[in-house]
Amino acid sequence: MATTEQPARHVGARVPRKEDPAMVTGQARYTDDLTVPGMLWVAFVRSPFAHATIKGIDTSAAKAADGVVDVFTGADLADDFAAPIVCAWPIVDDIKIPEHWPLTKDKARYAGDKVAMVVADTRAGAKDAAELVEVDYDPLPAVTDIELALADGAPILHDDLGTNLSMTWRHSEHSPVPARGKPEDVFPAADVVIKEKYRIQRAVPNAIEPRSIIVEPSPAQGEFTMWSATQIPHIVRTVLTLMTGVPEAKLRVIAPAVGGGFGSKLQVYGEEALLLVGSRKLGRALKWTEERQEAFVATTHGRDVVQEVELAADRDGTLRGVKVRIVCSMGAYMQLLTPGIPLLGAWLYGGAYESDAYDLEINGVFTNTTPTDAYRGAGRPEATYCIERAMDALARELDMDPAELRRKNFVPADAFPNHTIVSGLIVDSGDYHASLDRLLEALDYEGLRAEQKARRERGDNRLLGIGLSTYLEMCGLAPSRVAGAIKLVCGLWEAAQVRVMPTGTVQVMVGVTATGQGHATTFSQLVADQLGVEIDDVEIIAGDTKQMALGMDTYGSRSLAVGGIALHLAGEKVVAKARAIAANALECAEDDLEYDTGTFTVKGTDKTMHVKEAAFAAWTAHALPDGMEPGLEATHVYDPPNFSWPAGAHGCVVSVDTETGEVDIERYVAVDDCGVVVNPAVVEGQVQGGVAQGIAEALYEEAVYDEEGNLSNGSMTSYLVPTAAEIPPIETHHTVTPSPTNPLGVKGIGEAGTIASPPAVINAVIDALSGLGVTDVQRPATPQNVWRAIEEARQ
Amino acid sequence: MRRTTLTVNGVRHELDVEPRELLVLALRDHLGLTGTNIGCDTSSCGACTIHMDGQSVKSCTVLAVQADGAEITTIEGLASNGEMHPMQSAFNEHHALQCGYCTPGMIMAAVGLLQENPNPTENEIRSDLEGNLCRCTGYHNIVKAVRAVAAG
Ligand code: FES
Ligand code: FES
């Protein structure tokens, strides 16, 4: 067979990651790996009390200790800050946001609240001296439970606010888009109404790399370079400018290799501000690296929500309405996005289903706990858990198969593109029946139901359960106008810059920073195909505000769907300029050129010019078209017209031992639709990792506070991050419904696994035990919680 | 300060270390071998796994002075003659890492595992790697990579 030479196609291929060689050989540089000449070490003094008045702080012994350079309290730094820690998402006008200083001055409001900062010449010296700081605490009663915090007589965290209730947001009142209908018009006449209550326990993100920060000043220039283990160097720069007055142009923030974030590094932390201010005060470089037990209290937590949901339906299973009230713990203070986290799920409590009416109320409450903020999925796992649990409850009430009930209510594929769902937002595309069908086939659903029945009939004490979760999520939050309408104080565009060098390699600057997602590989695949170069000829530069000044950073599964599109459109501009250069060089009209993977060909001839040649011509600038600027590069800032809306169907098969309460996952199957897939290996990796985190939430992890308000399992020996022995193999499948809103047809995939999996697992556990009358089990479904659910059902 | 001799990746070093200094900090801070990471303070995560006298060991559980005279291999010493160790290549090929932070420790543990048990079952791999946490990958591809190396 004759072969014609085809340019290599990279998009869609399982390209091994370019990031890996440095990482597997120990050459990747994380913040704690870096050293700056003359740097000093920082340690923080943190309150051991969840709630206490600070009557005095004596730093004299610490200051006198060997190697200690200085010790600062909140009062010492009062004039060094222009503003307190910033909360950028005041979701309602009358929200109560307490003052939140990097070092608390009057009261400690959670165990871990920072009280003083010690600077010494060694890591150990700073730590030892922190023990010498004497703080006179007057302990107060603490409250860590969401519902107790709202009870009469509860200890009030912020005396000036007079209440622990920070805010109430109602869809019917605050959503910029109206719901299809009101619950009050639907519920009274409904055939069936079910009411459920769920508690989503608090989780600790536990990226394996603890946080670490270095600030190096250049006193003569008034400049500062910060290295930080962060997902958001650009936002850190802007917010620190607001907090400290260091001009943005004089503050360079670098996120080197970052060892996972999952939302916990989507933050501007007090520690970052303190190291900046401290280095300005002392004129010295400072470094701080968090220890793990410190991280348990000092790095933001996720979830901690109580949900009350009602569904209205016809007897035949047609869903009529969804009504939800949730109460969320903010923790002791507002961090960057704290109040906005539940809002990210506020339009998703109706799931992938049609119905007539929708309302949701969100309440935010202060408790004496570590502040909550984004944790993988942020708001959407909570919404998905609620609707997917409730759909199973409705199926039980109606005695319907849960797959059948879902199928009956899905938004049909022919409603797309751009279908307005019950909560009022416009969903780009989807085929939910296709994902579910694919899942049921992969699971052999009928076979499993038969096996389940057989085990029940023979009185097996290992009961089989099948749990489904057919999720719909929104990611790549956009456009900026919508961000404004829901009171987020920033835009949600993304930027990219493509520069073809004279020798034909390509330098790409992107505003999104990777924390393990494989941006360098995925983006190189896009560029290689678009410009007809090799993957290794593309250099991706990110995570440094000096090299790429524009960027909105990484969160909400936006890297490809927003950042990748910015990159694609910058590449289009480069191709357009190269076309003009080629037309000029080849003496034809631009329209006479065909373009394919880097090569322009004059139609009907063999005259060609490659983008690389155009780049050389653009550099010599000897014979450019009149008026053209030399150089072949372009920048694009992209503000997407809509979110992207991934969806899918996850299935979990468990065996539950009715005597011990032990849950074994026999199979976990994920079918995800994230539109066009650029690198299947990367996408599957995102799903597997996300599912593992969701399984962890469903079965293992919970941040537990004791009566006094201490985190009682604040270490890796007591807070059980699951190992390879607990996490099962995860089978991944895809369906592909391209997004019509962007030129690549892509959607996000970073959070889908964590969004979909907890209800799949818990639904499976309840499904296994439903014959015993079990309708609820407390998360995490530990043997103890499962056993308790069985006992309660027996009574 | 105590004079301590460590042979690391084939090179002999004489160090003066504090008696309380952990081996992992001696490697990182004194020898600049920052490939070995620190993920916890309770010997739970395995990010610091190295080989000491042929055994995989969590280097945060050993004092530098206890390692006096030992032969140590860190992730930086695993490749030979510029060729990656098969486990390193397999991690790349099977996408067994994302952020890469657990990876040096995970690779050292996996190499140690196969030295002890050249033909492990999937379950043996999973239970043998119990001392190494990964928050990114869900372990699926790590297990795949280890199996691929075992299969040759
Ligand atoms: S750092 Fe050694 S086990 Fe975690
Ligand atoms: S790859 Fe990130 S912790 Fe394992």
mmCIF file of C-alpha atoms in Angstrom, chain A residues 114-396:
data_model
loop_
_atom_site.group_PDB
_atom_site.id
_atom_site.type_symbol
_atom_site.label_atom_id
_atom_site.label_comp_id
_atom_site.label_asym_id
_atom_site.label_seq_id
_atom_site.Cartn_x
_atom_site.Cartn_y
_atom_site.Cartn_z
ATOM 1 C CA LYS A 114 -1.963 32.308 64.258
ATOM 2 C CA VAL A 115 -0.875 34.440 67.172
ATOM 3 C CA ALA A 116 2.808 35.213 66.550
ATOM 4 C CA MET A 117 5.565 34.755 64.000
ATOM 5 C CA VAL A 118 9.104 33.803 64.933
ATOM 6 C CA VAL A 119 12.091 34.422 62.671
ATOM 7 C CA ALA A 120 15.330 32.588 63.348
ATOM 8 C CA ASP A 121 18.417 31.502 61.489
ATOM 9 C CA THR A 122 17.517 27.816 61.317
ATOM 10 C CA ARG A 123 14.385 25.765 60.817
ATOM 11 C CA ALA A 124 14.779 24.023 64.172
ATOM 12 C CA GLY A 125 15.681 27.259 65.935
ATOM 13 C CA ALA A 126 12.502 28.974 64.772
ATOM 14 C CA LYS A 127 10.425 26.036 65.884
ATOM 15 C CA ASP A 128 12.067 25.837 69.281
ATOM 16 C CA ALA A 129 11.670 29.566 69.858
ATOM 17 C CA ALA A 130 7.975 29.426 68.963
ATOM 18 C CA GLU A 131 7.540 27.234 72.027
ATOM 19 C CA LEU A 132 9.002 30.023 74.162
ATOM 20 C CA VAL A 133 6.371 32.590 73.208
ATOM 21 C CA GLU A 134 4.051 32.904 76.161
ATOM 22 C CA VAL A 135 0.467 33.685 75.342
ATOM 23 C CA ASP A 136 -2.012 34.389 78.106
ATOM 24 C CA TYR A 137 -5.245 32.841 76.871
ATOM 25 C CA ASP A 138 -8.605 33.074 78.561
ATOM 26 C CA PRO A 139 -10.472 30.087 77.104
ATOM 27 C CA LEU A 140 -14.084 30.537 75.992
ATOM 28 C CA PRO A 141 -16.724 27.938 75.150
ATOM 29 C CA ALA A 142 -16.339 26.774 71.549
ATOM 30 C CA VAL A 143 -18.789 25.554 68.948
ATOM 31 C CA THR A 144 -17.734 23.396 66.021
ATOM 32 C CA ASP A 145 -21.053 21.895 64.913
ATOM 33 C CA ILE A 146 -22.961 23.770 62.220
ATOM 34 C CA GLU A 147 -26.398 23.359 63.718
ATOM 35 C CA LEU A 148 -25.292 24.073 67.278
ATOM 36 C CA ALA A 149 -23.631 27.277 66.091
ATOM 37 C CA LEU A 150 -27.062 28.610 65.142
ATOM 38 C CA ALA A 151 -28.749 27.481 68.370
ATOM 39 C CA ASP A 152 -29.799 29.991 71.024
ATOM 40 C CA GLY A 153 -27.032 30.738 73.445
ATOM 41 C CA ALA A 154 -24.274 29.443 71.175
ATOM 42 C CA PRO A 155 -20.873 31.033 71.720
ATOM 43 C CA ILE A 156 -20.498 33.898 69.269
ATOM 44 C CA LEU A 157 -17.205 33.928 67.372
ATOM 45 C CA HIS A 158 -17.208 37.516 66.198
ATOM 46 C CA ASP A 159 -18.660 39.698 68.938
ATOM 47 C CA ASP A 160 -19.040 42.705 66.649
ATOM 48 C CA LEU A 161 -21.268 40.700 64.281
ATOM 49 C CA GLY A 162 -23.487 39.517 67.120
ATOM 50 C CA THR A 163 -24.396 36.298 65.306
ATOM 51 C CA ASN A 164 -22.751 33.234 63.806
ATOM 52 C CA LEU A 165 -24.939 33.456 60.704
ATOM 53 C CA SER A 166 -22.880 35.100 57.994
ATOM 54 C CA MET A 167 -25.330 35.066 55.149
ATOM 55 C CA THR A 168 -28.374 33.581 53.510
ATOM 56 C CA TRP A 169 -28.576 33.239 49.735
ATOM 57 C CA ARG A 170 -31.791 32.180 48.055
ATOM 58 C CA HIS A 171 -32.014 31.113 44.454
ATOM 59 C CA SER A 172 -35.444 32.718 44.138
ATOM 60 C CA GLU A 173 -34.072 35.998 45.432
ATOM 61 C CA HIS A 174 -30.419 36.158 44.386
ATOM 62 C CA SER A 175 -29.907 34.067 41.274
ATOM 63 C CA PRO A 176 -29.352 36.239 38.204
ATOM 64 C CA VAL A 177 -31.305 33.662 36.213
ATOM 65 C CA PRO A 178 -34.761 32.542 37.332
ATOM 66 C CA ALA A 179 -35.747 28.941 37.963
ATOM 67 C CA ARG A 180 -38.289 27.360 35.641
ATOM 68 C CA GLY A 181 -40.927 27.389 38.361
ATOM 69 C CA LYS A 182 -41.539 27.819 42.053
ATOM 70 C CA PRO A 183 -41.770 24.851 44.444
ATOM 71 C CA GLU A 184 -44.854 26.325 46.112
ATOM 72 C CA ASP A 185 -46.733 25.931 42.825
ATOM 73 C CA VAL A 186 -45.761 22.288 42.482
ATOM 74 C CA PHE A 187 -45.321 20.613 45.853
ATOM 75 C CA PRO A 188 -48.874 20.927 47.280
ATOM 76 C CA ALA A 189 -50.433 19.041 44.385
ATOM 77 C CA ALA A 190 -47.673 16.465 43.900
ATOM 78 C CA ASP A 191 -48.470 12.718 44.034
ATOM 79 C CA VAL A 192 -45.343 12.044 46.042
ATOM 80 C CA VAL A 193 -43.064 14.213 48.123
ATOM 81 C CA ILE A 194 -39.961 12.831 49.775
ATOM 82 C CA LYS A 195 -37.895 14.613 52.396
ATOM 83 C CA GLU A 196 -34.335 13.688 53.219
ATOM 84 C CA LYS A 197 -31.533 15.090 55.327
ATOM 85 C CA TYR A 198 -27.855 14.537 54.613
ATOM 86 C CA ARG A 199 -24.680 15.539 56.371
ATOM 87 C CA ILE A 200 -21.513 15.953 54.358
ATOM 88 C CA GLN A 201 -18.639 15.662 56.751
ATOM 89 C CA ARG A 202 -15.661 17.967 56.845
ATOM 90 C CA ALA A 203 -12.662 16.826 54.797
ATOM 91 C CA VAL A 204 -8.988 17.753 54.882
ATOM 92 C CA PRO A 205 -7.558 18.087 51.360
ATOM 93 C CA ASN A 206 -4.112 16.717 52.255
ATOM 94 C CA ALA A 207 -2.122 17.425 49.123
ATOM 95 C CA ILE A 208 0.989 15.358 49.762
ATOM 96 C CA GLU A 209 3.221 18.410 49.449
ATOM 97 C CA PRO A 210 2.638 20.643 52.470
ATOM 98 C CA ARG A 211 2.611 24.369 51.784
ATOM 99 C CA SER A 212 5.911 26.196 51.591
ATOM 100 C CA ILE A 213 6.808 29.829 50.986
ATOM 101 C CA ILE A 214 10.027 31.753 50.384
ATOM 102 C CA VAL A 215 10.193 35.520 50.020
ATOM 103 C CA GLU A 216 13.399 37.163 48.872
ATOM 104 C CA PRO A 217 13.566 40.952 48.979
ATOM 105 C CA SER A 218 15.762 43.176 46.854
ATOM 106 C CA PRO A 219 15.724 46.107 49.252
ATOM 107 C CA ALA A 220 17.521 48.525 46.944
ATOM 108 C CA GLN A 221 14.884 48.089 44.252
ATOM 109 C CA GLY A 222 11.985 47.609 46.633
ATOM 110 C CA GLU A 223 11.294 44.360 44.837
ATOM 111 C CA PHE A 224 10.224 40.989 46.183
ATOM 112 C CA THR A 225 10.261 37.502 44.734
ATOM 113 C CA MET A 226 7.964 34.961 46.321
ATOM 114 C CA TRP A 227 8.047 31.234 45.689
ATOM 115 C CA SER A 228 4.916 29.598 46.956
ATOM 116 C CA ALA A 229 3.273 26.199 46.677
ATOM 117 C CA THR A 230 0.160 27.745 45.200
ATOM 118 C CA GLN A 231 -2.341 27.121 42.424
ATOM 119 C CA ILE A 232 -2.805 30.854 41.895
ATOM 120 C CA PRO A 233 0.386 32.932 41.613
ATOM 121 C CA HIS A 234 -1.365 35.755 39.741
ATOM 122 C CA ILE A 235 -4.162 36.135 42.245
ATOM 123 C CA VAL A 236 -1.666 35.865 45.107
ATOM 124 C CA ARG A 237 0.276 38.753 43.589
ATOM 125 C CA THR A 238 -2.762 40.999 43.208
ATOM 126 C CA VAL A 239 -4.220 40.231 46.623
ATOM 127 C CA LEU A 240 -0.877 40.649 48.401
ATOM 128 C CA THR A 241 -0.516 44.027 46.753
ATOM 129 C CA LEU A 242 -3.869 45.009 48.242
ATOM 130 C CA MET A 243 -2.888 43.663 51.646
ATOM 131 C CA THR A 244 0.654 44.993 51.886
ATOM 132 C CA GLY A 245 0.954 47.895 49.488
ATOM 133 C CA VAL A 246 3.906 46.316 47.647
ATOM 134 C CA PRO A 247 3.227 47.408 44.049
ATOM 135 C CA GLU A 248 2.241 44.586 41.712
ATOM 136 C CA ALA A 249 5.056 45.456 39.343
ATOM 137 C CA LYS A 250 7.541 44.927 42.155
ATOM 138 C CA LEU A 251 6.162 41.623 43.332
ATOM 139 C CA ARG A 252 7.046 38.498 41.410
ATOM 140 C CA VAL A 253 5.241 35.339 42.458
ATOM 141 C CA ILE A 254 6.523 31.985 41.281
ATOM 142 C CA ALA A 255 4.784 28.660 41.715
ATOM 143 C CA PRO A 256 7.531 26.130 41.005
ATOM 144 C CA ALA A 257 6.602 22.439 40.864
ATOM 145 C CA VAL A 258 3.575 22.143 43.134
ATOM 146 C CA GLY A 259 2.749 18.849 44.806
ATOM 147 C CA GLY A 260 -0.998 18.827 44.422
ATOM 148 C CA GLY A 261 -3.531 21.410 45.499
ATOM 149 C CA PHE A 262 -7.108 20.186 45.119
ATOM 150 C CA GLY A 263 -8.377 23.626 46.084
ATOM 151 C CA SER A 264 -6.336 23.910 49.268
ATOM 152 C CA LYS A 265 -3.728 25.947 47.386
ATOM 153 C CA LEU A 266 -6.388 28.067 45.671
ATOM 154 C CA GLN A 267 -5.838 30.546 48.391
ATOM 155 C CA VAL A 268 -4.051 33.638 49.531
ATOM 156 C CA TYR A 269 -2.921 32.655 52.988
ATOM 157 C CA GLY A 270 -1.981 34.805 55.943
ATOM 158 C CA GLU A 271 1.396 33.077 55.950
ATOM 159 C CA GLU A 272 2.129 34.428 52.460
ATOM 160 C CA ALA A 273 1.290 37.951 53.558
ATOM 161 C CA LEU A 274 3.318 37.579 56.752
ATOM 162 C CA LEU A 275 6.443 36.380 54.993
ATOM 163 C CA LEU A 276 6.188 39.275 52.561
ATOM 164 C CA VAL A 277 5.710 41.841 55.319
ATOM 165 C CA GLY A 278 8.383 40.195 57.475
ATOM 166 C CA SER A 279 10.939 40.224 54.691
ATOM 167 C CA ARG A 280 10.147 43.864 54.007
ATOM 168 C CA LYS A 281 10.613 44.725 57.666
ATOM 169 C CA LEU A 282 13.847 42.769 58.118
ATOM 170 C CA GLY A 283 15.280 43.158 54.623
ATOM 171 C CA ARG A 284 16.029 39.436 54.700
ATOM 172 C CA ALA A 285 14.825 36.410 52.785
ATOM 173 C CA LEU A 286 12.383 34.279 54.767
ATOM 174 C CA LYS A 287 11.249 30.714 54.384
ATOM 175 C CA TRP A 288 8.481 28.704 55.977
ATOM 176 C CA THR A 289 7.497 25.134 55.290
ATOM 177 C CA GLU A 290 4.375 23.755 56.843
ATOM 178 C CA GLU A 291 4.576 20.541 58.792
ATOM 179 C CA ARG A 292 1.836 17.994 58.251
ATOM 180 C CA GLN A 293 0.193 18.283 61.646
ATOM 181 C CA GLU A 294 0.322 22.040 61.254
ATOM 182 C CA ALA A 295 -1.280 21.673 57.817
ATOM 183 C CA PHE A 296 -4.192 19.808 59.344
ATOM 184 C CA VAL A 297 -5.248 22.969 61.173
ATOM 185 C CA ALA A 298 -3.617 25.678 59.048
ATOM 186 C CA THR A 299 -4.630 24.768 55.502
ATOM 187 C CA THR A 300 -8.256 25.196 54.492
ATOM 188 C CA HIS A 301 -10.713 22.346 54.852
ATOM 189 C CA GLY A 302 -13.596 21.366 52.600
ATOM 190 C CA ARG A 303 -17.303 20.412 52.752
ATOM 191 C CA ASP A 304 -19.013 20.423 56.210
ATOM 192 C CA VAL A 305 -22.577 20.922 55.055
ATOM 193 C CA VAL A 306 -26.007 19.858 56.283
ATOM 194 C CA GLN A 307 -28.635 19.469 53.575
ATOM 195 C CA GLU A 308 -32.418 19.164 53.705
ATOM 196 C CA VAL A 309 -33.946 18.236 50.397
ATOM 197 C CA GLU A 310 -37.467 17.657 49.157
ATOM 198 C CA LEU A 311 -38.387 16.155 45.817
ATOM 199 C CA ALA A 312 -41.886 16.230 44.323
ATOM 200 C CA ALA A 313 -42.831 13.660 41.704
ATOM 201 C CA ASP A 314 -45.689 11.987 39.910
ATOM 202 C CA ARG A 315 -46.525 8.407 40.774
ATOM 203 C CA ASP A 316 -44.951 7.292 37.483
ATOM 204 C CA GLY A 317 -41.647 8.811 38.555
ATOM 205 C CA THR A 318 -41.769 12.092 36.651
ATOM 206 C CA LEU A 319 -39.806 14.600 38.714
ATOM 207 C CA ARG A 320 -41.792 17.790 39.396
ATOM 208 C CA GLY A 321 -39.752 19.851 41.772
ATOM 209 C CA VAL A 322 -36.603 20.195 43.849
ATOM 210 C CA LYS A 323 -36.393 22.216 47.032
ATOM 211 C CA VAL A 324 -33.238 22.350 49.130
ATOM 212 C CA ARG A 325 -31.966 24.145 52.206
ATOM 213 C CA ILE A 326 -28.329 23.833 53.172
ATOM 214 C CA VAL A 327 -26.255 25.101 56.051
ATOM 215 C CA CYS A 328 -22.515 25.308 55.468
ATOM 216 C CA SER A 329 -19.668 25.838 57.878
ATOM 217 C CA MET A 330 -17.452 28.732 56.891
ATOM 218 C CA GLY A 331 -15.044 27.884 59.690
ATOM 219 C CA ALA A 332 -13.879 30.693 61.930
ATOM 220 C CA TYR A 333 -13.204 33.248 59.179
ATOM 221 C CA MET A 334 -13.763 33.833 55.486
ATOM 222 C CA GLN A 335 -10.865 32.892 53.259
ATOM 223 C CA LEU A 336 -10.557 33.860 49.586
ATOM 224 C CA LEU A 337 -13.702 32.141 48.272
ATOM 225 C CA THR A 338 -15.303 30.639 51.383
ATOM 226 C CA PRO A 339 -18.882 31.933 51.012
ATOM 227 C CA GLY A 340 -18.879 31.288 47.287
ATOM 228 C CA ILE A 341 -18.115 27.577 47.527
ATOM 229 C CA PRO A 342 -21.732 26.465 48.091
ATOM 230 C CA LEU A 343 -22.742 28.845 45.312
ATOM 231 C CA LEU A 344 -20.753 26.762 42.825
ATOM 232 C CA GLY A 345 -23.345 24.047 43.358
ATOM 233 C CA ALA A 346 -26.358 26.339 43.618
ATOM 234 C CA TRP A 347 -27.705 25.591 40.152
ATOM 235 C CA LEU A 348 -26.946 21.881 40.260
ATOM 236 C CA TYR A 349 -29.227 20.480 42.942
ATOM 237 C CA GLY A 350 -31.604 19.478 40.152
ATOM 238 C CA GLY A 351 -28.937 17.219 38.641
ATOM 239 C CA ALA A 352 -29.145 16.108 35.013
ATOM 240 C CA TYR A 353 -32.914 15.971 35.270
ATOM 241 C CA GLU A 354 -35.871 17.914 33.990
ATOM 242 C CA SER A 355 -38.453 19.183 36.445
ATOM 243 C CA ASP A 356 -40.818 22.100 36.833
ATOM 244 C CA ALA A 357 -39.699 23.902 39.938
ATOM 245 C CA TYR A 358 -36.511 24.655 41.846
ATOM 246 C CA ASP A 359 -35.361 26.556 44.857
ATOM 247 C CA LEU A 360 -32.347 26.457 47.095
ATOM 248 C CA GLU A 361 -31.381 28.309 50.241
ATOM 249 C CA ILE A 362 -27.771 28.523 51.382
ATOM 250 C CA ASN A 363 -26.813 29.559 54.894
ATOM 251 C CA GLY A 364 -23.232 30.231 55.915
ATOM 252 C CA VAL A 365 -22.278 29.812 59.546
ATOM 253 C CA PHE A 366 -19.170 30.561 61.581
ATOM 254 C CA THR A 367 -17.827 27.784 63.805
ATOM 255 C CA ASN A 368 -14.615 27.486 65.843
ATOM 256 C CA THR A 369 -12.904 25.473 63.151
ATOM 257 C CA THR A 370 -10.300 25.888 60.436
ATOM 258 C CA PRO A 371 -11.809 27.970 57.614
ATOM 259 C CA THR A 372 -13.336 26.008 54.774
ATOM 260 C CA ASP A 373 -12.800 26.842 51.130
ATOM 261 C CA ALA A 374 -12.464 25.018 47.831
ATOM 262 C CA TYR A 375 -11.860 21.302 47.930
ATOM 263 C CA ARG A 376 -11.855 19.400 44.639
ATOM 264 C CA GLY A 377 -15.283 19.960 43.117
ATOM 265 C CA ALA A 378 -16.174 22.827 45.469
ATOM 266 C CA GLY A 379 -19.957 22.952 45.877
ATOM 267 C CA ARG A 380 -20.650 20.539 43.053
ATOM 268 C CA PRO A 381 -19.860 17.327 44.953
ATOM 269 C CA GLU A 382 -22.265 18.556 47.620
ATOM 270 C CA ALA A 383 -25.037 19.276 45.094
ATOM 271 C CA THR A 384 -24.488 16.000 43.283
ATOM 272 C CA TYR A 385 -24.482 14.041 46.510
ATOM 273 C CA CYS A 386 -27.796 15.606 47.491
ATOM 274 C CA ILE A 387 -29.704 15.026 44.260
ATOM 275 C CA GLU A 388 -28.235 11.581 43.586
ATOM 276 C CA ARG A 389 -29.042 10.356 47.085
ATOM 277 C CA ALA A 390 -32.509 11.872 46.822
ATOM 278 C CA MET A 391 -33.150 10.232 43.442
ATOM 279 C CA ASP A 392 -32.409 6.868 45.017
ATOM 280 C CA ALA A 393 -34.719 7.683 47.908
ATOM 281 C CA LEU A 394 -37.437 8.588 45.423
ATOM 282 C CA ALA A 395 -36.861 5.358 43.526
ATOM 283 C CA ARG A 396 -37.285 3.404 46.770
#
